[in-house]
């Protein structure tokens, strides 16, 4: 509502009949409304954008563009999209009313007009719009208040943690034993913090004094501990400490922080080349097996985070924090790597920590009921289209996190974190159950489409879950789905696992009647010589190869090769990431059976994805590579 109208509300009447305009104008003005008039759709659109009214009464049958087209254009413009539109018509057919409502109209007023009916409906929808605005404002205020309180709470927690650390340091200074690690005999964290403090003080006095701190974390140590036992793990830590101590000179110190974390401190050095020489010596030690009791050999690598200081640090906590951040960056780059700290790493680490805490909160106690009730996690469904018939033959279920403050978070951000902190089994189990339940619901709604399939992604960590097979069978029995309607998508990295259990689990999945697909095929490092050994039915061609079609490089040949390989192994193929009709025609000409991508639809919530089942023949080809590949034509929406 414009400021110069005071408390009055404006209504735009659009009608080519002067008599109708006069009737409506008279009793609306008598009711206290400001009345605006347009005699055709084009004028209405122009006036609504120039001076947006509070509500539009729109005639259906008009010369030029009719009311339906006028409504569609109004709803497509940001300035007019949320203005309530009420159609005025003498048409009484249900199909016309459904069409109008599907275009965004909120109501119908029948002709001839009855003053009480017109006023009551206008008042209702103006009131609803006012309430919606009030609710939106209240939500914004509440979000601001929550953010403010959260900031205050975090500041309080930070202060408490800092106070607790200072008290702990003072207590441990009372005894000599507090400065040493009982397992390895190395100096411990307290010693390191004190020593770092002295180095920082020395750096304040002598500007050219510098040091380097190397933060070491053993790769896959938890696997060794869990599989070989804690005694073997402790023995390995002792051997690591001995090797590190043997290769360091008098300018270097080593400490064990705890667990499988070690720190190497090189004093009087700020030269990167010198530091990297020490790093290479450390890595060389880890290239050799550690021989433990009874000549048992264990191999492990270490990830190293490096901080180079020339006097810019004020606290030892800051040094250790940044080295820890760099170490995690090295782990993300791959096992046995190193990374030198830069300030951007700290920002990424803080964002990741916040996301981890929020993920734990969102998952809660891990029950399926709580995940469903929390409504933060939801499944979106992307259709898979048969290129021979043009019909939707299945969907891929894709997890989304509806964060209350951040909005929708991609699984690429939170799934790796859930794998690291042990929440992937809970989330993965919930995804499988929800996807199966949705497919069962669609089977009930559309009994003639019981050949519809559902693709569910499965990570390597989920694949190693001991209760996986039991969970799959219990879920399918609960929702009463035939097993063959579910397709599990795994990555190429699963094929690299030398663990015999992986192959056995895949065979058990096949025995249950479920189908297996390899997702993003061509981007990993799977051994083609072993591909035929696995019970895989489908190869999904990665979208990076599809994007390279038409580029004149080897993208076409790669896709052809994958399709040929799949067919030779009696597998079918799915082209991922189809965005243009030319890409579609090319993969179809190469013999690809199925496709998915934004050309057909983005991942959609279930209430929108169901439209592909109401009208299964959603896409049909009118494409010819020889005539510039005209776009696919989409049939008009079904009125059923």
mmCIF file of C-alpha atoms in Angstrom, residues 224-579:
data_model
loop_
_atom_site.group_PDB
_atom_site.id
_atom_site.type_symbol
_atom_site.label_atom_id
_atom_site.label_comp_id
_atom_site.label_asym_id
_atom_site.label_seq_id
_atom_site.Cartn_x
_atom_site.Cartn_y
_atom_site.Cartn_z
ATOM 1 C CA UNK A 224 44.362 -49.441 13.278
ATOM 2 C CA UNK A 225 43.123 -48.954 16.839
ATOM 3 C CA UNK A 226 39.706 -50.461 16.153
ATOM 4 C CA UNK A 227 40.955 -53.423 14.106
ATOM 5 C CA UNK A 228 44.185 -54.341 15.947
ATOM 6 C CA UNK A 229 43.363 -53.135 19.443
ATOM 7 C CA UNK A 230 44.438 -50.244 21.672
ATOM 8 C CA UNK A 231 47.601 -51.999 22.830
ATOM 9 C CA UNK A 232 48.833 -52.193 19.244
ATOM 10 C CA UNK A 233 47.813 -48.579 18.721
ATOM 11 C CA UNK A 234 49.790 -47.488 21.803
ATOM 12 C CA UNK A 235 52.817 -49.463 20.595
ATOM 13 C CA UNK A 236 52.615 -47.716 17.216
ATOM 14 C CA UNK A 237 52.553 -44.303 18.907
ATOM 15 C CA UNK A 238 55.706 -45.225 20.814
ATOM 16 C CA UNK A 239 57.513 -46.210 17.624
ATOM 17 C CA UNK A 240 56.398 -43.004 15.885
ATOM 18 C CA UNK A 241 57.796 -40.957 18.778
ATOM 19 C CA UNK A 242 61.156 -42.773 18.551
ATOM 20 C CA UNK A 243 61.514 -42.211 14.804
ATOM 21 C CA UNK A 244 60.662 -38.523 15.074
ATOM 22 C CA UNK A 245 63.124 -38.041 17.917
ATOM 23 C CA UNK A 246 65.906 -39.790 15.956
ATOM 24 C CA UNK A 247 65.709 -37.542 12.876
ATOM 25 C CA UNK A 248 65.445 -34.151 14.615
ATOM 26 C CA UNK A 249 68.458 -31.952 15.421
ATOM 27 C CA UNK A 250 69.201 -29.730 18.416
ATOM 28 C CA UNK A 251 67.109 -26.829 17.077
ATOM 29 C CA UNK A 252 63.955 -28.954 17.018
ATOM 30 C CA UNK A 253 61.634 -30.205 19.754
ATOM 31 C CA UNK A 254 58.887 -32.792 19.641
ATOM 32 C CA UNK A 255 55.794 -33.111 21.791
ATOM 33 C CA UNK A 256 52.765 -35.352 21.845
ATOM 34 C CA UNK A 257 49.496 -33.469 22.184
ATOM 35 C CA UNK A 258 47.377 -36.561 22.748
ATOM 36 C CA UNK A 259 45.799 -39.318 20.708
ATOM 37 C CA UNK A 260 47.688 -39.607 17.419
ATOM 38 C CA UNK A 261 48.701 -35.921 17.314
ATOM 39 C CA UNK A 262 52.348 -34.810 17.507
ATOM 40 C CA UNK A 263 54.022 -31.417 17.193
ATOM 41 C CA UNK A 264 57.511 -30.682 15.876
ATOM 42 C CA UNK A 265 58.854 -27.249 16.812
ATOM 43 C CA UNK A 266 61.818 -25.872 14.810
ATOM 44 C CA UNK A 267 63.353 -22.828 16.509
ATOM 45 C CA UNK A 268 65.193 -19.951 14.903
ATOM 46 C CA UNK A 269 63.827 -20.860 11.488
ATOM 47 C CA UNK A 270 61.437 -19.000 9.252
ATOM 48 C CA UNK A 271 62.770 -20.247 5.927
ATOM 49 C CA UNK A 272 60.225 -22.330 4.043
ATOM 50 C CA UNK A 273 62.811 -24.410 2.161
ATOM 51 C CA UNK A 274 64.466 -25.464 5.429
ATOM 52 C CA UNK A 275 61.124 -26.427 6.918
ATOM 53 C CA UNK A 276 60.132 -28.470 3.878
ATOM 54 C CA UNK A 277 63.406 -30.383 4.101
ATOM 55 C CA UNK A 278 62.388 -31.430 7.633
ATOM 56 C CA UNK A 279 58.937 -32.364 6.324
ATOM 57 C CA UNK A 280 60.457 -34.618 3.662
ATOM 58 C CA UNK A 281 62.618 -36.339 6.295
ATOM 59 C CA UNK A 282 59.519 -37.002 8.376
ATOM 60 C CA UNK A 283 57.570 -38.338 5.391
ATOM 61 C CA UNK A 284 60.472 -40.630 4.499
ATOM 62 C CA UNK A 285 60.229 -42.214 7.956
ATOM 63 C CA UNK A 286 56.545 -42.953 7.419
ATOM 64 C CA UNK A 287 57.213 -44.582 4.043
ATOM 65 C CA UNK A 288 58.705 -47.548 5.918
ATOM 66 C CA UNK A 289 56.672 -50.094 7.869
ATOM 67 C CA UNK A 290 56.572 -49.917 11.684
ATOM 68 C CA UNK A 291 57.640 -53.280 13.093
ATOM 69 C CA UNK A 292 55.813 -53.959 16.336
ATOM 70 C CA UNK A 293 55.764 -56.916 18.728
ATOM 71 C CA UNK A 294 56.008 -60.409 17.186
ATOM 72 C CA UNK A 295 57.409 -58.784 13.986
ATOM 73 C CA UNK A 296 53.953 -57.444 13.139
ATOM 74 C CA UNK A 297 54.244 -54.710 10.472
ATOM 75 C CA UNK A 298 51.946 -51.679 10.316
ATOM 76 C CA UNK A 299 51.914 -48.973 7.635
ATOM 77 C CA UNK A 300 50.590 -45.482 8.254
ATOM 78 C CA UNK A 301 51.069 -41.972 6.847
ATOM 79 C CA UNK A 302 50.917 -38.601 8.536
ATOM 80 C CA UNK A 303 49.195 -35.375 7.544
ATOM 81 C CA UNK A 304 51.208 -32.268 8.454
ATOM 82 C CA UNK A 305 49.983 -28.725 9.072
ATOM 83 C CA UNK A 306 52.682 -26.038 9.025
ATOM 84 C CA UNK A 307 52.793 -22.577 10.623
ATOM 85 C CA UNK A 308 55.720 -20.243 9.869
ATOM 86 C CA UNK A 309 56.108 -17.459 12.411
ATOM 87 C CA UNK A 310 58.321 -14.373 12.235
ATOM 88 C CA UNK A 311 56.752 -12.495 15.137
ATOM 89 C CA UNK A 312 53.169 -11.882 14.008
ATOM 90 C CA UNK A 313 51.583 -14.224 16.618
ATOM 91 C CA UNK A 314 50.645 -12.970 20.091
ATOM 92 C CA UNK A 315 49.436 -16.206 21.703
ATOM 93 C CA UNK A 316 50.559 -19.809 21.596
ATOM 94 C CA UNK A 317 46.919 -20.897 21.309
ATOM 95 C CA UNK A 318 46.673 -19.004 18.039
ATOM 96 C CA UNK A 319 49.775 -20.756 16.684
ATOM 97 C CA UNK A 320 48.472 -24.206 17.572
ATOM 98 C CA UNK A 321 45.029 -23.408 16.275
ATOM 99 C CA UNK A 322 46.326 -22.338 12.881
ATOM 100 C CA UNK A 323 48.613 -25.372 12.619
ATOM 101 C CA UNK A 324 45.654 -27.630 13.429
ATOM 102 C CA UNK A 325 43.615 -25.908 10.737
ATOM 103 C CA UNK A 326 46.414 -26.419 8.189
ATOM 104 C CA UNK A 327 46.676 -30.091 9.179
ATOM 105 C CA UNK A 328 42.980 -30.654 8.453
ATOM 106 C CA UNK A 329 43.478 -28.946 5.102
ATOM 107 C CA UNK A 330 46.302 -31.415 4.381
ATOM 108 C CA UNK A 331 43.973 -34.306 5.237
ATOM 109 C CA UNK A 332 41.368 -32.982 2.847
ATOM 110 C CA UNK A 333 44.013 -32.849 0.104
ATOM 111 C CA UNK A 334 44.772 -36.547 0.579
ATOM 112 C CA UNK A 335 46.637 -38.842 2.940
ATOM 113 C CA UNK A 336 50.317 -38.253 3.625
ATOM 114 C CA UNK A 337 50.238 -34.597 2.526
ATOM 115 C CA UNK A 338 51.292 -31.304 4.107
ATOM 116 C CA UNK A 339 49.788 -27.807 3.992
ATOM 117 C CA UNK A 340 51.196 -24.410 4.999
ATOM 118 C CA UNK A 341 48.715 -22.231 6.879
ATOM 119 C CA UNK A 342 47.112 -19.173 5.333
ATOM 120 C CA UNK A 343 44.336 -17.014 6.899
ATOM 121 C CA UNK A 344 41.656 -18.289 4.505
ATOM 122 C CA UNK A 345 42.003 -21.743 6.082
ATOM 123 C CA UNK A 346 40.918 -20.360 9.466
ATOM 124 C CA UNK A 347 37.683 -18.975 8.072
ATOM 125 C CA UNK A 348 36.873 -22.273 6.374
ATOM 126 C CA UNK A 349 37.622 -24.186 9.582
ATOM 127 C CA UNK A 350 35.301 -21.978 11.649
ATOM 128 C CA UNK A 351 32.514 -22.344 9.138
ATOM 129 C CA UNK A 352 33.017 -26.095 9.144
ATOM 130 C CA UNK A 353 32.964 -26.306 12.955
ATOM 131 C CA UNK A 354 29.765 -24.267 13.115
ATOM 132 C CA UNK A 355 28.214 -26.505 10.484
ATOM 133 C CA UNK A 356 29.255 -29.637 12.408
ATOM 134 C CA UNK A 357 27.636 -28.374 15.625
ATOM 135 C CA UNK A 358 24.469 -27.398 13.801
ATOM 136 C CA UNK A 359 24.367 -30.781 12.072
ATOM 137 C CA UNK A 360 24.524 -32.555 15.439
ATOM 138 C CA UNK A 361 21.673 -30.370 16.677
ATOM 139 C CA UNK A 362 19.575 -31.026 13.597
ATOM 140 C CA UNK A 363 20.018 -34.811 13.767
ATOM 141 C CA UNK A 364 19.207 -34.826 17.499
ATOM 142 C CA UNK A 365 19.087 -38.216 19.168
ATOM 143 C CA UNK A 366 19.289 -39.981 15.818
ATOM 144 C CA UNK A 367 15.791 -41.459 15.730
ATOM 145 C CA UNK A 368 13.909 -41.540 12.432
ATOM 146 C CA UNK A 369 10.863 -40.056 14.147
ATOM 147 C CA UNK A 370 12.821 -37.043 15.400
ATOM 148 C CA UNK A 371 14.428 -36.480 12.003
ATOM 149 C CA UNK A 372 11.002 -36.470 10.370
ATOM 150 C CA UNK A 373 9.414 -34.261 13.035
ATOM 151 C CA UNK A 374 12.304 -31.772 12.929
ATOM 152 C CA UNK A 375 11.531 -31.001 9.276
ATOM 153 C CA UNK A 376 15.058 -29.710 8.640
ATOM 154 C CA UNK A 377 15.951 -32.612 6.368
ATOM 155 C CA UNK A 378 13.959 -33.416 3.276
ATOM 156 C CA UNK A 379 14.202 -35.365 0.069
ATOM 157 C CA UNK A 380 14.039 -33.882 -3.405
ATOM 158 C CA UNK A 381 13.398 -36.029 -6.435
ATOM 159 C CA UNK A 382 14.926 -35.658 -9.913
ATOM 160 C CA UNK A 383 13.241 -37.600 -12.720
ATOM 161 C CA UNK A 384 15.079 -40.107 -14.916
ATOM 162 C CA UNK A 385 13.714 -40.067 -18.460
ATOM 163 C CA UNK A 386 13.724 -42.967 -20.900
ATOM 164 C CA UNK A 387 15.229 -41.666 -24.138
ATOM 165 C CA UNK A 388 13.375 -44.214 -26.231
ATOM 166 C CA UNK A 389 9.837 -43.368 -25.043
ATOM 167 C CA UNK A 390 10.245 -39.894 -23.527
ATOM 168 C CA UNK A 391 8.576 -41.095 -20.317
ATOM 169 C CA UNK A 392 9.703 -40.709 -16.726
ATOM 170 C CA UNK A 393 10.780 -44.156 -15.553
ATOM 171 C CA UNK A 394 12.168 -43.314 -12.140
ATOM 172 C CA UNK A 395 13.512 -40.740 -9.716
ATOM 173 C CA UNK A 396 16.753 -40.164 -7.849
ATOM 174 C CA UNK A 397 16.210 -39.257 -4.186
ATOM 175 C CA UNK A 398 18.497 -36.392 -3.136
ATOM 176 C CA UNK A 399 18.925 -35.243 0.464
ATOM 177 C CA UNK A 400 18.615 -31.553 1.316
ATOM 178 C CA UNK A 401 19.104 -29.767 4.640
ATOM 179 C CA UNK A 402 16.644 -26.917 5.204
ATOM 180 C CA UNK A 403 18.706 -24.952 7.708
ATOM 181 C CA UNK A 404 16.557 -22.483 9.711
ATOM 182 C CA UNK A 405 19.057 -19.646 9.154
ATOM 183 C CA UNK A 406 21.224 -20.655 6.176
ATOM 184 C CA UNK A 407 18.447 -21.950 3.946
ATOM 185 C CA UNK A 408 18.954 -25.070 1.826
ATOM 186 C CA UNK A 409 22.408 -26.622 2.333
ATOM 187 C CA UNK A 410 23.797 -28.909 -0.348
ATOM 188 C CA UNK A 411 24.701 -32.482 0.678
ATOM 189 C CA UNK A 412 28.188 -31.825 -0.722
ATOM 190 C CA UNK A 413 28.702 -29.573 2.318
ATOM 191 C CA UNK A 414 27.263 -31.661 5.144
ATOM 192 C CA UNK A 415 27.459 -35.322 4.041
ATOM 193 C CA UNK A 416 31.302 -35.501 4.314
ATOM 194 C CA UNK A 417 31.014 -34.001 7.804
ATOM 195 C CA UNK A 418 28.335 -36.532 8.762
ATOM 196 C CA UNK A 419 30.680 -39.308 7.640
ATOM 197 C CA UNK A 420 33.506 -37.972 9.803
ATOM 198 C CA UNK A 421 31.429 -37.544 12.977
ATOM 199 C CA UNK A 422 29.478 -40.783 12.641
ATOM 200 C CA UNK A 423 26.044 -39.458 11.659
ATOM 201 C CA UNK A 424 25.975 -40.839 8.103
ATOM 202 C CA UNK A 425 24.352 -44.132 9.154
ATOM 203 C CA UNK A 426 21.473 -42.296 10.832
ATOM 204 C CA UNK A 427 20.962 -39.896 7.915
ATOM 205 C CA UNK A 428 21.459 -42.607 5.301
ATOM 206 C CA UNK A 429 18.967 -44.925 6.982
ATOM 207 C CA UNK A 430 16.406 -42.140 7.177
ATOM 208 C CA UNK A 431 16.934 -41.231 3.510
ATOM 209 C CA UNK A 432 16.426 -44.847 2.426
ATOM 210 C CA UNK A 433 13.266 -45.186 4.498
ATOM 211 C CA UNK A 434 11.774 -41.878 3.323
ATOM 212 C CA UNK A 435 12.540 -42.605 -0.337
ATOM 213 C CA UNK A 436 10.930 -46.049 -0.105
ATOM 214 C CA UNK A 437 7.893 -44.617 1.678
ATOM 215 C CA UNK A 438 7.480 -41.979 -1.031
ATOM 216 C CA UNK A 439 7.689 -44.570 -3.796
ATOM 217 C CA UNK A 440 5.111 -46.724 -1.993
ATOM 218 C CA UNK A 441 2.820 -43.691 -1.771
ATOM 219 C CA UNK A 442 3.150 -43.045 -5.501
ATOM 220 C CA UNK A 443 2.441 -46.701 -6.228
ATOM 221 C CA UNK A 444 -0.847 -46.340 -4.347
ATOM 222 C CA UNK A 445 -1.741 -43.105 -6.145
ATOM 223 C CA UNK A 446 -0.744 -44.381 -9.600
ATOM 224 C CA UNK A 447 -1.209 -48.166 -9.666
ATOM 225 C CA UNK A 448 -0.664 -48.237 -13.452
ATOM 226 C CA UNK A 449 2.939 -47.051 -12.977
ATOM 227 C CA UNK A 450 4.307 -49.808 -10.758
ATOM 228 C CA UNK A 451 7.387 -50.134 -12.953
ATOM 229 C CA UNK A 452 8.599 -46.814 -11.503
ATOM 230 C CA UNK A 453 12.003 -47.071 -9.747
ATOM 231 C CA UNK A 454 13.734 -45.061 -7.020
ATOM 232 C CA UNK A 455 17.505 -44.411 -6.968
ATOM 233 C CA UNK A 456 19.112 -43.948 -3.525
ATOM 234 C CA UNK A 457 22.765 -42.984 -2.999
ATOM 235 C CA UNK A 458 24.969 -45.139 -0.767
ATOM 236 C CA UNK A 459 28.472 -44.119 0.407
ATOM 237 C CA UNK A 460 31.362 -46.484 1.028
ATOM 238 C CA UNK A 461 31.022 -45.912 4.777
ATOM 239 C CA UNK A 462 27.334 -46.852 4.651
ATOM 240 C CA UNK A 463 28.231 -49.908 2.598
ATOM 241 C CA UNK A 464 30.441 -51.147 5.455
ATOM 242 C CA UNK A 465 27.656 -50.740 8.027
ATOM 243 C CA UNK A 466 27.126 -54.192 9.626
ATOM 244 C CA UNK A 467 23.339 -53.795 9.775
ATOM 245 C CA UNK A 468 22.955 -52.497 6.204
ATOM 246 C CA UNK A 469 21.335 -55.584 4.656
ATOM 247 C CA UNK A 470 18.994 -55.986 7.624
ATOM 248 C CA UNK A 471 18.003 -52.298 7.443
ATOM 249 C CA UNK A 472 17.265 -52.545 3.703
ATOM 250 C CA UNK A 473 15.091 -55.641 4.029
ATOM 251 C CA UNK A 474 13.208 -54.379 7.099
ATOM 252 C CA UNK A 475 12.433 -51.087 5.365
ATOM 253 C CA UNK A 476 11.176 -52.743 2.182
ATOM 254 C CA UNK A 477 9.028 -55.158 4.206
ATOM 255 C CA UNK A 478 7.617 -52.288 6.272
ATOM 256 C CA UNK A 479 6.524 -50.183 3.294
ATOM 257 C CA UNK A 480 5.614 -53.273 1.238
ATOM 258 C CA UNK A 481 7.716 -52.493 -1.798
ATOM 259 C CA UNK A 482 9.079 -55.024 -4.288
ATOM 260 C CA UNK A 483 12.864 -55.097 -3.918
ATOM 261 C CA UNK A 484 13.563 -54.694 -7.619
ATOM 262 C CA UNK A 485 12.073 -51.186 -7.657
ATOM 263 C CA UNK A 486 15.016 -49.785 -5.641
ATOM 264 C CA UNK A 487 18.355 -48.910 -7.254
ATOM 265 C CA UNK A 488 21.337 -48.174 -5.012
ATOM 266 C CA UNK A 489 23.935 -45.758 -6.394
ATOM 267 C CA UNK A 490 27.559 -46.271 -5.300
ATOM 268 C CA UNK A 491 30.728 -44.428 -6.294
ATOM 269 C CA UNK A 492 33.715 -45.791 -8.158
ATOM 270 C CA UNK A 493 35.743 -45.631 -4.943
ATOM 271 C CA UNK A 494 33.729 -48.593 -3.668
ATOM 272 C CA UNK A 495 35.293 -50.732 -6.392
ATOM 273 C CA UNK A 496 38.765 -49.828 -5.165
ATOM 274 C CA UNK A 497 38.160 -51.313 -1.716
ATOM 275 C CA UNK A 498 40.316 -54.397 -1.293
ATOM 276 C CA UNK A 499 38.207 -55.470 1.671
ATOM 277 C CA UNK A 500 36.477 -58.692 0.690
ATOM 278 C CA UNK A 501 33.472 -57.621 2.755
ATOM 279 C CA UNK A 502 32.602 -54.944 0.156
ATOM 280 C CA UNK A 503 32.279 -57.504 -2.615
ATOM 281 C CA UNK A 504 30.257 -59.801 -0.331
ATOM 282 C CA UNK A 505 27.891 -56.970 0.658
ATOM 283 C CA UNK A 506 27.303 -56.038 -2.995
ATOM 284 C CA UNK A 507 26.483 -59.672 -3.721
ATOM 285 C CA UNK A 508 24.016 -59.729 -0.823
ATOM 286 C CA UNK A 509 22.368 -56.596 -2.181
ATOM 287 C CA UNK A 510 22.054 -58.292 -5.557
ATOM 288 C CA UNK A 511 20.602 -61.400 -3.882
ATOM 289 C CA UNK A 512 17.916 -59.201 -2.315
ATOM 290 C CA UNK A 513 16.877 -58.212 -5.839
ATOM 291 C CA UNK A 514 18.039 -54.585 -5.624
ATOM 292 C CA UNK A 515 19.844 -53.055 -8.604
ATOM 293 C CA UNK A 516 23.245 -51.354 -8.362
ATOM 294 C CA UNK A 517 24.414 -48.260 -10.271
ATOM 295 C CA UNK A 518 27.853 -46.645 -10.407
ATOM 296 C CA UNK A 519 27.355 -42.896 -9.973
ATOM 297 C CA UNK A 520 29.554 -40.250 -11.686
ATOM 298 C CA UNK A 521 31.278 -42.947 -13.731
ATOM 299 C CA UNK A 522 34.563 -41.879 -15.321
ATOM 300 C CA UNK A 523 35.668 -39.440 -12.602
ATOM 301 C CA UNK A 524 37.204 -41.988 -10.229
ATOM 302 C CA UNK A 525 39.969 -44.514 -10.452
ATOM 303 C CA UNK A 526 38.099 -47.791 -10.674
ATOM 304 C CA UNK A 527 39.854 -50.695 -12.307
ATOM 305 C CA UNK A 528 38.088 -51.528 -15.561
ATOM 306 C CA UNK A 529 39.527 -55.022 -15.354
ATOM 307 C CA UNK A 530 37.460 -55.618 -12.204
ATOM 308 C CA UNK A 531 34.269 -53.918 -13.330
ATOM 309 C CA UNK A 532 32.717 -57.112 -14.641
ATOM 310 C CA UNK A 533 33.222 -58.802 -11.261
ATOM 311 C CA UNK A 534 30.702 -56.565 -9.532
ATOM 312 C CA UNK A 535 26.914 -56.998 -9.808
ATOM 313 C CA UNK A 536 26.391 -53.574 -11.402
ATOM 314 C CA UNK A 537 23.481 -52.982 -13.797
ATOM 315 C CA UNK A 538 23.872 -49.282 -14.678
ATOM 316 C CA UNK A 539 26.674 -46.790 -15.335
ATOM 317 C CA UNK A 540 25.772 -43.135 -14.772
ATOM 318 C CA UNK A 541 27.932 -40.983 -17.045
ATOM 319 C CA UNK A 542 29.293 -38.026 -15.089
ATOM 320 C CA UNK A 543 27.908 -34.615 -16.051
ATOM 321 C CA UNK A 544 31.437 -33.260 -16.627
ATOM 322 C CA UNK A 545 31.649 -35.425 -19.762
ATOM 323 C CA UNK A 546 28.154 -34.450 -20.894
ATOM 324 C CA UNK A 547 29.056 -30.754 -20.643
ATOM 325 C CA UNK A 548 31.997 -31.324 -22.981
ATOM 326 C CA UNK A 549 29.795 -32.618 -25.779
ATOM 327 C CA UNK A 550 29.858 -30.286 -28.823
ATOM 328 C CA UNK A 551 33.072 -28.634 -27.573
ATOM 329 C CA UNK A 552 35.240 -30.150 -30.249
ATOM 330 C CA UNK A 553 37.461 -31.975 -27.732
ATOM 331 C CA UNK A 554 37.331 -35.655 -26.804
ATOM 332 C CA UNK A 555 34.107 -35.377 -24.785
ATOM 333 C CA UNK A 556 32.066 -37.156 -27.466
ATOM 334 C CA UNK A 557 34.523 -40.023 -27.681
ATOM 335 C CA UNK A 558 34.606 -40.483 -23.908
ATOM 336 C CA UNK A 559 30.824 -40.751 -23.709
ATOM 337 C CA UNK A 560 30.751 -43.152 -26.672
ATOM 338 C CA UNK A 561 33.411 -45.299 -24.981
ATOM 339 C CA UNK A 562 31.497 -45.470 -21.696
ATOM 340 C CA UNK A 563 28.268 -46.422 -23.498
ATOM 341 C CA UNK A 564 30.079 -49.087 -25.517
ATOM 342 C CA UNK A 565 31.748 -50.448 -22.378
ATOM 343 C CA UNK A 566 28.426 -50.617 -20.545
ATOM 344 C CA UNK A 567 26.678 -52.415 -23.386
ATOM 345 C CA UNK A 568 29.512 -54.923 -23.699
ATOM 346 C CA UNK A 569 29.003 -55.792 -20.023
ATOM 347 C CA UNK A 570 25.208 -55.981 -20.430
ATOM 348 C CA UNK A 571 24.666 -52.721 -18.530
ATOM 349 C CA UNK A 572 22.549 -49.712 -19.391
ATOM 350 C CA UNK A 573 23.599 -46.062 -19.075
ATOM 351 C CA UNK A 574 22.245 -42.827 -17.672
ATOM 352 C CA UNK A 575 23.569 -39.478 -18.925
ATOM 353 C CA UNK A 576 23.714 -37.041 -16.014
ATOM 354 C CA UNK A 577 23.528 -33.254 -16.214
ATOM 355 C CA UNK A 578 21.562 -32.928 -19.473
ATOM 356 C CA UNK A 579 20.910 -29.201 -19.890
#
